[in-house]
Structure formats: structure tokens, C-alpha cells
């Protein structure tokens, strides 16, 4: 009986094993079948989505019949959220698909919808070679039709409407980019291209504020065919204050310019196109030899960009190419990329109603201001506009920032000014957060308090973000201590022995300072903890254009005396952070030494006071921002120092500082300081949380 039962069990197990093997065999066959089919699909996928060919000898022709679909009219209410399918764009980078080159031809007349120009071909080529290009339309965020719409004079609007409607992925124009530099035709010259663009994004060169869909369309410059690749921005010998060489200027403005050139023949050069030559310009009033255009623009400090039949003109790029400062006298003209490029840094803009006084306005522009405008114009041209390829990449990067605003370059980065003077980067154009690894340089101003100095060095050595220490020895009657006598720490220490005992010496841009961040600190400020200093540096990294520090003060208005008063009482408001213990950018040392009104330095040095107030005025006047106080500490008295050693013990100290505030206000012509109720403290500062889990646990006391 047992043997029979065992046999039955064995047969059952055998049947189960056979069933499992059969199932495994079937699954294997299915897997192999799918694998090879998938491989074929992959091969087919790669075969169909290779990079498009831009071979001009192999362009297909597409006939447009009367029954062809036509694109709808332009949607004037489009925004990036209503007319762009953001879900096609992934998470961090746009992908752009370019339609294959095709000629769209009317089936009846044989007329072409558009003619491919060399400029548009270069744009397509730049897109295909860019990191934003994809040959797969299913992965594309944006689509670029290979229909040349740069110049409306070269297209047939009715045929273009059919050509756009026939595009495979048109979908009412969603996510499509249309390039157009010269919109409108005679006699209306509309500010936007006269074709049915539906929901497409227009990259236009002639927008005014009425036609421009803010945050959706893109204002681009009109390219000049006269600019060769070898044109580089450089300085020329300037012979004229203003040059007006633009063609097709409005008759009313033309008459005004003729009068100006007659009144100021030595300061303004007014040119017109010479007969039988498009590359030369002739003087309107004087019979002189012809000027080679656009090279003649290099002879002027300023060049006029006035209203003409089309708002967008190639003259703007020609002016930048020859380092002539554009004077834009066109109301409502949307300048290229003006929501990220600050054209105030590279051009001067006046109202059309002020055109008659343009020469008088330009005469009062300072030499320093002219140099700054030229430098910025040189930067913009070389970085964004030097070629059609550079312009195309700028457009793609601009669209990348618009669609992914969380990865957006800060506006300051678009207008970054390079610095070659050793003063470091301008903090107004830094990225939002400065690199932590660089650290800061502690600049200690001292006279002869050696013991206090040594104690401060030892305490600073405990700060993890400290890069180096620079001691500014302000005593000319006594030699500074030897480096061998200083406390031994793991950071470098350097000593500068000044020629004169001046408080302004603490702000000199010493070559020994190798970091962007400076901690200016007095030799008697040895009560700060390492965590306090480290936290102050972390806050400065997020606000590198401001003073970030510990002791704060306030300016208040006295209604009885009608003067400003310096206030040192503990209040919730602050408008100044004293530089006896404060972080600031190296750039401000340069500005204080070389750009601040010299009379302010004279007041500071003659009175041996107010250098910290002067620095607060300087930064606030440039940035229009208040300083930032960090940590709750309010007492900053040296426990080892006697009162007669401390400058702040002087009975006239408060009176002197009130005097400085009023004098500086008169010099600047306004009160730039801003009072705020704000203080930065570490996260979990006062929370009931284990101290060892807090990043900054030792934040001191009041």
C-alpha cells in the first residue's frame, strides 16, 4: 500500500515538473520573439530618426493644394502656460526638433511659399549642431519649421498659412518656433509677421510693447549682412559725439536731425546713403568723401537708433560691433532679450519727444559712464551677437531658462561684467550662492594692541571657513610683530605695514587678499564664537552684494533739528552694519578706494571716524538694499581693553558720526540707507533640540 502511494506521489511530482518546464519553454519563446521584434523596432527607430540632412541639393518638394489645411490666425492671448505643452519638455533641458528641408509649392501656380536664405540656413545649422537638438520628434519640446520667415518681403502669406497647417506636428502651433526679423510690408509695416501663426512662439525683430506677448514671444535683434565673422569689437578713434547713419528714418525725425547737424556740425555726423553704393554713407550737408559703412560708426562715441518704417533695424548690431554706444530714440520698442539683458548698462534711451535735445543730453555723460557703456556693449556683442550661431545659441538658452525657471540663470549672470583690475567679480553680477570652498580672508585693522590681536588670531583659527588672515598694522611709530612671534595656526598670516594711520586703510584692495569674501574685523572683537563667524559667512554667501555682520546701528530723523542722527540704542530696526565685524565683497574695497567720492575719504581720514558709515552709504547707494545683521549678539565691548583705549569712548564720538551721516547725505544728494526690521539666525537656533544635532550650536549671548 505504501509503495503504491509513493508511486502516485512520484507521478504527480513528475507531471508538475513537466508542466513547469513546458511553461518555461513557452515563456522563453515569447521572450525571444519579443526581443528580436524589439531589436527590429530599435533599428527601425534609429533608422527613422537620424539627424536631418541640410543638403541643399536634396530638398523634397511638397505641393500645396486648394484643399490643404490652413493655420489659424495669431492668438494674441497666448502665455507660456496656455499655448505651450510643458509636459513635452521633460524636467531639466529642452529638446528642439527641426523639420526636414522642404520646398512648399503651390499646386496650381508653381509659386513657392518662401525662399531659403543663407541666414536662415545658418540658424537651422546652429540648432542641429547645438546640445538642444533632437532628431526624434517624440522627445522634442519645441519644433522649428524649415520655412524661412525671416523677411516678410520674401514670403507668400497665403501659401505659408497652408505650409504651416500641413506640418505633421503643428497641432495649432503649440510648441512651435517661428523666426522673423523683418515683419510687415508696405505700407502698414506691422510689428508682427502677417501670417497665421496660431499658438506658435514668434521670435521677432520688430516688436513694440503692444504686439509683444510678454513671457511668450522672444524679441531678437535684426541680423546685419554687413557684419562679417572677422568683425571684432574694439576701440576706434572717436571724432564725433554722435553719428546718425540710419536709413528710412521718419520724415519728422529726419527734419529734426538735419537741424541738429546744422547747429552742431563738429559734434554730429549726419549721413545718408550715397548714390549707386549700399556700402558707403555720405554727409547730408557737406561735400566730403564717402564713408565706408558700417566702419564709420567707430568714429562716433554715440550712434542714434531712431524710429523708421520698421522698429527693428540691423543698425543696433552694427553699432555694437563697432563699439558705438546706441542711443535708442524709439518709444515702445522692445529691445532684444530685454527681460534678461539690462540695456541701461550698454545704451542710452531717450523719448522721441526729446530728440531735439539729444546732443545736449549726451554732452553731460561723464567719461567714466561712457567707458562703462562701451565695455558693456563690447561684452554683449562678443557673448551673444557676434555671429548667427552665437545668436541662435542665445535664443535656445533663453528659451531653456524660460521653460525651466527653477534652473534659470540669474539676470545678473546675463549682464556679467568681467573684471581685470584685481578687484574680483562685481557682486551685483554673481550667482545667487557663492562657492563655500573658497572661504574668506580676515582683514584685521590694528594699532598696537598685540595681546588682543593674538587672542583674536587664535579664535579665528577655529573657524572652518577661514582662508587666511591679513593684518593691517596702522602704527607708523612702532614696528609690527614678527611673523615668528604670531600664534601658530594652520592658515596663512600676512602683515601689511601702512604708510599713514588712516581708518580707510582697512578697505584698501590689497593684492594679498585672494578671496572674494572679506571679514573686516577690529583687533578687539574677540568675543565672537567660531559658529557665529561661520554662520555669518554662510549668510554672506547668499547675499554677496551686501554687508553682512554683527554690530548694527540706525539712522533716525530729528524733527527739531531737521537733521539725521546716529543712533546706537538697541532697537529692532537697523540701517547700518559696522565694519568692525562684518563680511563684504572684495569689490567694495575697490569701489571705496577708487570710485567713492574723494571728499568722503577726506572726511573719514581727517576726523579718524566714520569709515564704516561711508562703506554702508557706498553699498546702499549702489544696490538700494539694506545690510543684514546676523545672530542676536548686541554687546561688542572688549573685556581686556580699558575705556581710554577705545575710540568709541570719546564723548564726541556720537556727535561726529551724526555729522558724517548728514555730510554724506548731501554729497550723494539723497539718503541711500534703508532701515529694516530683520535679523538672520540659524535654523533651530532656539528650538528645543539636541545641541550636537545643530549645525551652529554655539551662537553666543546678547
XYZ file of C-alpha atoms in Angstrom:
702
model
C 0.000 0.000 0.000
C 2.813 2.393 0.880
C 4.693 1.570 -2.325
C 1.595 2.309 -4.405
C 1.061 5.630 -2.618
C 4.695 6.579 -3.179
C 4.358 5.765 -6.873
C 1.303 8.015 -7.178
C 3.167 10.880 -5.482
C 6.148 10.393 -7.782
C 3.951 10.546 -10.897
C 2.242 13.701 -9.618
C 5.579 15.397 -8.985
C 6.779 14.321 -12.428
C 3.698 15.861 -14.058
C 4.206 19.118 -12.170
C 7.838 19.299 -13.293
C 6.820 18.684 -16.893
C 4.224 21.439 -16.666
C 6.770 23.875 -15.236
C 9.300 23.020 -17.952
C 6.664 23.454 -20.654
C 5.646 26.825 -19.249
C 9.274 27.933 -19.061
C 9.803 26.866 -22.678
C 6.756 28.843 -23.833
C 7.868 31.947 -21.909
C 11.358 31.668 -23.391
C 9.970 31.528 -26.906
C 7.759 34.556 -26.237
C 10.695 36.460 -24.738
C 12.978 35.699 -27.674
C 10.249 36.675 -30.116
C 9.692 39.998 -28.349
C 13.419 40.578 -28.036
C 14.076 40.207 -31.740
C 10.998 42.226 -32.622
C 12.115 44.917 -30.191
C 15.579 44.885 -31.735
C 13.997 45.391 -35.122
C 11.957 48.242 -33.671
C 15.069 49.832 -32.216
C 16.844 49.551 -35.540
C 13.788 50.978 -37.263
C 13.665 53.767 -34.645
C 17.278 54.697 -35.240
C 16.850 54.487 -38.966
C 13.887 56.855 -38.984
C 15.241 59.398 -36.508
C 18.729 60.118 -37.749
C 19.945 63.719 -37.735
C 18.239 65.618 -40.527
C 20.173 66.367 -43.665
C 20.787 70.008 -44.536
C 21.985 69.117 -48.014
C 20.683 71.861 -50.306
C 20.957 69.560 -53.317
C 18.441 67.107 -51.928
C 15.343 69.086 -50.915
C 11.935 67.486 -51.334
C 9.051 69.407 -52.846
C 5.596 69.455 -51.249
C 2.598 70.586 -53.302
C 0.038 72.782 -51.566
C -3.453 72.140 -52.925
C -6.518 74.307 -52.529
C -7.934 71.799 -50.041
C -4.848 71.893 -47.792
C -5.331 72.711 -44.121
C -4.615 76.324 -43.213
C -3.139 77.554 -39.953
C -5.413 79.697 -37.822
C -4.798 83.347 -37.007
C -2.429 84.513 -34.285
C -3.656 84.007 -30.732
C -2.946 87.348 -29.057
C -3.599 85.986 -25.561
C -1.026 83.190 -25.539
C 1.141 82.621 -22.480
C 3.789 80.035 -21.765
C 1.202 78.131 -19.704
C -1.704 78.194 -22.171
C -0.036 77.748 -25.571
C 2.947 75.547 -24.717
C 2.622 71.917 -23.709
C 5.175 71.926 -20.900
C 4.749 68.191 -20.343
C 6.632 67.521 -23.575
C 9.730 69.216 -22.200
C 10.992 66.776 -19.589
C 12.486 68.031 -16.362
C 15.737 69.877 -16.968
C 16.567 70.542 -20.648
C 14.593 71.493 -23.727
C 14.941 69.407 -26.873
C 14.386 71.043 -30.255
C 13.284 69.227 -33.405
C 13.930 70.755 -36.827
C 11.647 69.761 -39.685
C 13.469 68.394 -42.756
C 14.185 70.891 -45.515
C 11.264 71.103 -47.933
C 10.050 73.434 -50.634
C 6.368 74.257 -50.286
C 4.979 74.931 -53.761
C 1.509 75.977 -54.877
C -0.001 73.103 -56.862
C -1.684 75.490 -59.313
C 0.815 78.271 -59.990
C 4.070 76.572 -59.004
C 4.877 79.546 -56.779
C 6.982 78.860 -53.692
C 5.748 79.802 -50.217
C 9.172 81.038 -49.076
C 12.763 81.262 -50.240
C 15.555 79.791 -48.144
C 18.171 82.426 -47.294
C 21.730 81.900 -46.154
C 20.909 83.479 -42.776
C 18.068 81.066 -42.031
C 20.168 78.131 -43.184
C 22.853 79.151 -40.669
C 20.221 79.310 -37.914
C 18.972 75.793 -38.720
C 22.526 74.508 -38.865
C 23.319 76.053 -35.468
C 20.265 74.396 -33.903
C 21.128 70.981 -35.332
C 24.697 71.232 -34.007
C 23.611 72.502 -30.589
C 23.185 70.295 -27.486
C 19.469 71.131 -27.545
C 18.781 69.323 -30.832
C 16.953 66.005 -31.070
C 16.174 64.054 -34.262
C 13.238 62.366 -32.528
C 10.034 64.446 -32.670
C 8.511 62.285 -29.943
C 11.136 63.565 -27.496
C 11.026 67.176 -28.656
C 9.852 70.054 -26.510
C 9.995 72.644 -29.305
C 9.652 72.407 -33.085
C 11.266 74.606 -35.733
C 9.680 74.532 -39.214
C 12.210 74.784 -42.021
C 10.168 77.614 -43.575
C 12.197 80.800 -43.916
C 10.093 83.632 -42.472
C 12.959 85.995 -41.597
C 11.890 88.655 -44.110
C 8.201 89.034 -44.857
C 9.039 90.520 -48.254
C 10.307 87.087 -49.329
C 7.201 85.048 -48.490
C 3.693 84.463 -49.820
C 1.456 84.691 -46.761
C -1.423 82.568 -48.134
C 0.929 79.742 -49.087
C 2.800 79.966 -45.776
C -0.522 79.572 -43.947
C -1.093 76.305 -45.821
C 2.503 75.186 -45.316
C 2.239 75.671 -41.552
C -1.114 73.896 -41.417
C 0.346 70.922 -43.293
C 3.164 70.331 -40.786
C 2.935 66.877 -39.237
C 3.270 68.070 -35.619
C 1.696 71.528 -35.990
C -1.160 70.933 -33.505
C -2.454 74.522 -33.691
C 1.114 75.809 -33.458
C 1.747 74.581 -29.922
C 5.456 74.406 -29.019
C 6.492 75.759 -32.438
C 9.114 78.468 -33.000
C 8.852 80.886 -35.930
C 11.851 83.103 -36.745
C 11.015 86.528 -38.181
C 13.360 89.524 -38.153
C 11.637 91.868 -40.622
C 7.836 91.815 -40.187
C 5.238 93.753 -42.136
C 5.126 95.074 -45.677
C 4.407 98.375 -47.379
C 2.532 100.495 -46.468
C 1.487 99.368 -42.951
C 4.670 97.622 -41.776
C 3.012 95.779 -38.918
C 5.069 94.994 -35.822
C 4.415 91.256 -36.117
C 4.579 88.965 -39.153
C 1.397 88.953 -41.258
C 0.787 85.196 -41.384
C -1.476 82.881 -39.411
C 0.775 81.741 -36.583
C -1.952 80.405 -34.255
C -0.302 79.474 -30.913
C 3.301 79.463 -32.154
C 6.055 81.393 -30.357
C 7.330 84.217 -32.555
C 10.987 85.127 -32.376
C 10.632 88.600 -33.819
C 12.905 91.514 -34.546
C 10.376 94.345 -34.654
C 8.105 94.078 -31.627
C 6.579 97.055 -29.914
C 5.046 96.815 -26.459
C 1.556 96.402 -27.959
C 2.322 93.412 -30.187
C 4.763 91.674 -27.845
C 3.252 88.873 -25.753
C 5.252 89.229 -22.549
C 6.769 85.983 -21.325
C 5.797 84.177 -24.539
C 7.297 85.802 -27.628
C 11.038 86.433 -27.876
C 12.446 89.759 -29.048
C 15.600 89.184 -31.094
C 17.913 91.579 -32.964
C 17.801 92.024 -36.719
C 20.924 90.487 -38.191
C 23.111 92.601 -40.447
C 24.523 91.021 -43.580
C 27.300 93.633 -43.448
C 28.820 92.047 -40.344
C 31.454 89.508 -41.239
C 32.694 86.793 -38.927
C 36.044 88.524 -38.531
C 34.498 91.716 -37.137
C 35.642 92.114 -33.547
C 34.617 94.814 -31.133
C 37.451 97.212 -30.485
C 38.036 100.870 -29.758
C 38.351 103.331 -32.622
C 39.456 106.945 -32.817
C 36.337 108.882 -31.909
C 35.888 112.051 -33.955
C 32.212 112.787 -33.337
C 29.982 112.850 -30.300
C 27.003 111.491 -32.261
C 26.611 109.730 -35.602
C 23.237 109.298 -37.313
C 23.663 106.926 -40.254
C 20.348 105.076 -40.172
C 18.237 104.893 -43.324
C 14.450 105.249 -43.686
C 14.068 107.496 -40.636
C 10.620 109.014 -40.134
C 10.322 112.334 -42.045
C 9.545 114.289 -38.870
C 12.628 112.932 -37.108
C 14.693 113.379 -40.246
C 13.917 117.090 -40.218
C 14.896 117.335 -36.522
C 18.217 115.584 -37.159
C 19.005 117.886 -40.066
C 18.537 120.901 -37.794
C 20.726 119.358 -35.080
C 23.521 118.595 -37.537
C 23.437 122.203 -38.762
C 23.633 123.552 -35.197
C 26.389 121.121 -34.123
C 28.453 120.366 -37.255
C 31.570 119.460 -35.252
C 29.764 117.164 -32.836
C 27.245 115.349 -35.005
C 27.810 113.493 -38.265
C 24.564 113.058 -40.207
C 24.850 110.565 -43.061
C 22.693 109.344 -45.918
C 23.196 106.562 -48.424
C 25.457 107.520 -51.284
C 24.207 107.131 -54.820
C 24.944 103.805 -56.510
C 26.502 102.284 -53.384
C 24.992 100.462 -50.419
C 28.317 100.184 -48.584
C 29.010 103.901 -48.256
C 27.365 106.817 -46.497
C 27.679 110.469 -47.479
C 27.319 113.589 -45.352
C 23.950 115.309 -45.673
C 25.299 118.876 -45.527
C 28.932 118.808 -46.552
C 30.551 117.537 -49.700
C 33.092 115.160 -48.310
C 34.489 111.831 -49.368
C 32.213 108.892 -48.755
C 32.483 106.955 -45.502
C 32.721 103.189 -45.534
C 29.727 101.717 -43.750
C 29.404 100.338 -41.099
C 33.057 101.017 -40.222
C 32.291 104.740 -39.949
C 30.296 104.017 -36.774
C 33.601 103.502 -34.984
C 34.301 107.229 -35.371
C 31.452 108.140 -33.036
C 31.038 107.915 -29.281
C 27.260 107.584 -29.649
C 25.154 106.334 -32.558
C 21.476 107.119 -32.990
C 18.868 104.390 -33.379
C 15.708 106.260 -34.364
C 12.219 105.330 -35.488
C 11.975 104.074 -39.046
C 9.453 102.146 -41.125
C 10.301 99.007 -39.159
C 11.142 99.236 -35.460
C 13.784 96.540 -35.619
C 16.845 97.538 -37.611
C 20.244 95.887 -38.228
C 21.834 99.181 -37.132
C 21.736 98.078 -33.476
C 24.141 95.175 -34.013
C 26.299 97.302 -36.308
C 26.669 99.890 -33.542
C 27.659 97.242 -31.005
C 30.068 95.646 -33.472
C 31.987 98.913 -33.859
C 31.755 99.824 -30.172
C 29.495 102.836 -30.662
C 27.076 103.421 -27.783
C 23.474 103.087 -29.071
C 21.146 105.996 -28.325
C 17.689 104.449 -28.662
C 15.062 107.053 -29.540
C 12.173 104.707 -30.334
C 9.202 104.701 -27.974
C 7.696 101.298 -27.108
C 10.422 99.343 -28.936
C 11.083 96.001 -27.222
C 14.860 95.599 -27.270
C 16.360 92.118 -27.795
C 16.045 89.851 -24.743
C 15.257 92.917 -22.651
C 13.744 90.907 -19.793
C 17.182 89.375 -19.099
C 19.611 91.843 -20.718
C 19.741 95.203 -18.957
C 20.224 97.579 -21.875
C 20.647 100.510 -19.499
C 24.168 99.194 -18.921
C 25.077 99.358 -22.624
C 22.913 102.069 -24.184
C 21.107 105.329 -23.556
C 17.390 105.572 -24.159
C 15.527 108.818 -24.730
C 11.952 109.634 -25.662
C 11.190 110.559 -29.233
C 9.919 113.908 -27.956
C 13.427 114.601 -26.561
C 15.208 114.006 -29.856
C 15.811 117.722 -30.481
C 17.944 117.964 -27.316
C 19.880 114.728 -27.821
C 23.283 116.423 -28.261
C 22.868 118.452 -25.071
C 21.941 115.298 -23.165
C 24.950 113.390 -24.459
C 27.381 116.177 -23.602
C 26.786 115.735 -19.871
C 27.535 111.992 -19.881
C 30.724 111.521 -17.876
C 33.849 109.889 -19.253
C 33.568 107.032 -16.759
C 29.967 106.425 -17.769
C 30.914 106.310 -21.450
C 33.627 103.777 -20.716
C 31.209 101.600 -18.755
C 28.645 101.694 -21.570
C 31.268 100.773 -24.154
C 32.619 97.920 -22.043
C 29.143 96.503 -21.547
C 28.335 96.847 -25.248
C 31.547 95.004 -26.058
C 30.560 92.248 -23.628
C 27.037 91.841 -25.039
C 28.195 91.729 -28.636
C 31.012 89.246 -28.091
C 28.918 86.995 -25.890
C 25.526 86.994 -27.604
C 25.539 88.673 -31.026
C 28.926 88.181 -32.713
C 27.528 85.632 -35.203
C 24.267 83.996 -36.210
C 25.433 80.851 -34.454
C 26.029 82.766 -31.206
C 22.650 84.485 -31.560
C 20.883 81.152 -32.118
C 22.509 79.585 -29.062
C 21.499 82.653 -27.051
C 17.887 82.158 -28.160
C 17.946 78.489 -27.168
C 19.485 79.242 -23.787
C 16.914 81.977 -23.246
C 14.078 79.526 -24.010
C 15.691 76.966 -21.715
C 15.586 79.485 -18.862
C 12.006 80.453 -19.642
C 10.632 76.907 -19.701
C 12.681 75.761 -16.700
C 12.687 78.842 -14.451
C 13.957 76.818 -11.481
C 17.208 76.327 -13.425
C 17.180 79.903 -14.665
C 20.385 81.886 -14.844
C 20.178 84.899 -12.618
C 19.559 88.140 -14.523
C 22.880 89.341 -13.166
C 24.661 86.500 -14.952
C 23.242 87.587 -18.290
C 24.787 91.018 -17.723
C 28.011 89.867 -16.105
C 30.870 92.339 -16.360
C 34.295 90.776 -16.443
C 36.915 92.341 -14.232
C 40.610 92.553 -14.962
C 41.636 95.040 -12.299
C 42.243 92.582 -9.474
C 39.177 93.751 -7.599
C 37.314 90.465 -8.018
C 33.892 89.935 -9.502
C 31.265 92.608 -9.191
C 28.894 91.162 -6.549
C 25.925 92.640 -8.413
C 26.520 90.014 -11.104
C 27.409 86.987 -9.022
C 25.332 83.827 -8.911
C 22.907 83.519 -6.026
C 25.215 81.433 -3.821
C 28.994 81.826 -3.727
C 31.178 78.726 -3.579
C 31.703 77.720 0.055
C 35.094 76.118 -0.532
C 36.854 79.422 -1.251
C 36.387 80.744 2.276
C 37.100 84.286 3.447
C 40.076 86.473 4.301
C 40.023 88.098 7.731
C 41.398 91.651 7.458
C 42.327 92.821 10.960
C 42.909 96.536 11.479
C 45.208 97.062 14.464
C 47.449 99.709 16.012
C 49.394 98.318 18.961
C 47.100 96.015 20.967
C 49.270 92.965 20.443
C 47.759 90.768 23.162
C 44.242 91.356 21.893
C 45.439 90.741 18.322
C 46.997 87.399 19.259
C 43.829 86.302 21.044
C 41.732 87.212 18.000
C 44.034 85.229 15.682
C 43.706 82.159 17.887
C 39.911 82.420 17.895
C 39.702 82.947 14.133
C 41.854 79.867 13.569
C 38.940 77.781 14.888
C 36.627 78.992 12.099
C 36.363 76.282 9.435
C 35.653 78.705 6.569
C 38.708 80.899 7.248
C 41.093 81.007 4.276
C 43.785 83.393 5.507
C 44.456 86.384 7.752
C 45.775 89.788 6.701
C 46.934 92.112 9.493
C 46.818 95.822 8.610
C 49.320 97.407 11.017
C 48.330 101.070 11.281
C 51.116 102.251 13.603
C 53.976 104.031 11.816
C 55.899 104.681 15.045
C 56.151 101.045 16.017
C 57.137 98.008 14.002
C 54.603 95.186 13.699
C 55.320 91.899 15.467
C 57.422 89.375 13.598
C 55.610 86.565 11.833
C 57.533 84.128 14.008
C 56.035 85.763 17.099
C 52.443 85.306 15.939
C 50.332 82.369 17.116
C 50.964 79.238 15.078
C 47.829 78.326 13.116
C 47.053 76.213 10.053
C 46.151 79.236 7.864
C 48.497 81.729 6.284
C 49.052 85.086 8.001
C 50.402 88.171 6.253
C 51.168 91.640 7.602
C 50.863 94.963 5.767
C 52.569 97.974 7.372
C 50.726 101.110 6.230
C 52.386 104.438 5.468
C 49.779 106.556 7.259
C 47.465 105.976 10.188
C 44.131 106.084 8.378
C 40.942 104.180 9.052
C 40.408 103.867 5.291
C 43.410 101.522 5.174
C 41.140 98.668 6.222
C 39.287 98.923 2.894
C 42.241 99.071 0.523
C 42.099 96.242 -2.095
C 45.367 94.612 -1.065
C 46.855 92.124 -3.510
C 47.335 89.741 -0.585
C 43.549 89.219 -0.459
C 42.916 86.167 -2.627
C 39.262 85.504 -1.794
C 36.104 87.273 -2.896
C 34.848 87.459 0.694
C 36.450 89.699 3.317
C 35.784 89.730 7.038
C 36.749 93.201 8.214
C 37.298 92.996 11.942
C 38.824 95.125 14.689
C 41.557 93.690 16.874
C 39.362 93.984 19.987
C 36.406 91.983 18.617
C 37.427 88.687 20.185
C 34.112 87.738 21.764
C 32.617 86.117 18.639
C 32.449 82.327 18.602
C 33.585 80.175 15.687
C 29.965 79.211 14.978
C 28.906 82.855 14.835
C 31.610 83.710 12.302
C 30.910 80.594 10.227
C 27.204 81.376 10.176
C 27.895 84.969 9.151
C 29.931 83.699 6.205
C 27.122 81.326 5.171
C 24.638 84.205 5.141
C 27.041 86.377 3.123
C 27.359 83.607 0.522
C 23.658 84.032 -0.229
C 23.841 87.852 -0.249
C 27.316 88.711 -1.620
C 26.275 92.207 -2.687
C 25.502 93.343 0.878
C 27.255 93.986 4.162
C 26.574 91.031 6.443
C 27.753 91.405 10.003
C 27.233 91.623 13.721
C 27.122 95.117 15.313
C 24.249 97.148 13.870
C 23.220 100.793 14.056
C 20.363 103.015 12.898
C 19.960 106.480 11.424
C 16.915 108.492 12.537
C 15.471 111.840 11.539
C 15.356 114.584 14.180
C 12.298 116.755 13.592
C 13.567 119.509 15.902
C 16.964 119.993 14.276
C 15.887 118.813 10.801
C 18.988 116.648 10.634
C 19.816 112.966 10.669
C 21.047 111.458 13.923
C 23.248 108.428 14.506
C 21.523 106.003 16.889
C 23.293 103.243 18.828
C 20.439 102.217 21.125
C 19.237 98.629 20.895
C 16.218 98.609 18.617
C 14.570 96.157 16.256
C 15.449 98.381 13.305
C 18.841 98.595 11.632
C 20.155 100.561 8.658
C 23.901 100.023 9.077
C 26.193 97.143 9.992
C 29.500 98.317 11.403
C 32.595 97.042 9.652
C 34.320 96.319 12.945
C 32.953 92.793 12.418
C 31.324 92.352 9.018
C 31.584 90.405 5.781
C 31.683 92.229 2.468
C 32.801 91.570 -1.071
C 36.295 92.438 -2.253
C 34.734 94.556 -4.988
C 33.537 97.110 -2.453
C 37.140 97.696 -1.346
C 37.931 98.710 -4.900
C 34.853 100.935 -5.065
C 35.683 102.569 -1.725
C 39.276 103.276 -2.743
C 38.850 104.356 -6.360
C 35.199 105.151 -7.127
C 33.702 106.650 -3.979
C 33.573 110.483 -3.963
C 37.064 111.542 -2.749
C 35.636 114.132 -0.363
C 34.137 111.327 1.727
C 37.546 109.729 2.225
C 38.921 113.132 3.190
C 36.245 113.487 5.877
C 36.944 109.989 7.191
C 40.722 110.414 7.305
C 40.694 113.921 8.739
C 38.285 113.027 11.553
C 39.556 109.463 12.141
C 35.949 108.324 12.182
C 33.000 107.187 10.051
C 34.781 104.809 7.647
C 32.137 102.171 8.411
C 29.322 104.646 7.776
C 30.978 105.607 4.483
C 31.066 101.959 3.398
C 27.394 101.496 4.296
C 26.490 104.602 2.289
C 28.526 103.401 -0.691
C 26.950 99.947 -0.880
C 23.412 101.176 -0.196
C 23.769 103.864 -2.867
C 24.741 101.264 -5.489
C 22.430 98.402 -4.530
C 19.480 100.208 -2.891
C 19.458 97.363 -0.373
C 19.859 97.316 3.416
C 22.611 95.414 5.235
C 21.957 92.153 7.056
C 22.576 91.645 10.756
C 23.289 88.099 11.889
C 22.908 86.474 15.331
C 21.336 88.163 18.371
C 24.599 89.440 19.893
C 24.489 93.170 20.624
C 27.370 93.754 23.047
C 30.755 94.170 21.398
C 32.948 95.566 24.159
C 36.484 94.380 24.592
C 36.773 92.892 28.116
C 40.568 93.219 28.101
C 40.595 96.846 26.899
C 40.272 99.965 29.028
C 37.860 102.701 28.018
C 40.546 105.254 27.271
C 41.913 102.921 24.580
C 38.654 102.593 22.720
C 37.727 105.068 20.029
C 34.020 104.748 20.813
C 34.672 106.008 24.358
C 35.214 109.532 23.051
C 32.423 111.843 24.240
C 32.248 113.481 20.821
C 32.027 110.164 19.028
C 28.241 110.150 18.582
C 28.202 113.787 17.535
C 30.890 113.147 14.941
C 29.021 110.219 13.462
C 25.795 112.187 13.185
C 27.780 114.872 11.372
C 29.116 112.249 8.937
C 25.644 110.958 8.121
C 24.410 114.447 7.254
C 27.525 115.274 5.217
C 27.394 112.026 3.254
C 23.701 112.577 2.540
C 24.471 115.963 0.998
C 27.334 114.539 -1.069
C 25.203 111.726 -2.502
C 22.239 114.031 -2.962
C 19.930 111.628 -1.153
C 19.683 109.325 1.845
C 20.549 105.856 0.463
C 20.399 103.989 3.789
C 17.344 101.806 4.289
C 16.007 100.808 7.693
C 14.657 97.273 8.122
C 13.484 95.023 10.918
C 15.374 91.881 10.017
C 17.936 89.555 11.548
C 19.307 86.250 10.275
C 19.550 83.406 12.797
C 20.425 79.742 12.226
C 17.689 77.171 11.756
C 16.777 75.507 15.080
C 18.570 78.353 16.895
C 16.160 78.462 19.851
C 14.353 75.187 19.276
C 14.343 72.556 21.986
C 16.643 70.267 20.065
C 19.847 68.394 20.997
C 22.749 70.808 20.640
C 25.006 68.245 18.983
C 22.497 67.912 16.130
C 22.515 71.637 15.402
C 24.976 72.831 12.784
C 25.570 76.132 14.611
C 25.115 75.427 18.292
C 27.419 77.988 19.934
C 25.771 81.266 18.943
C 26.888 83.266 21.961
C 24.743 85.593 24.049
C 23.497 89.158 23.880
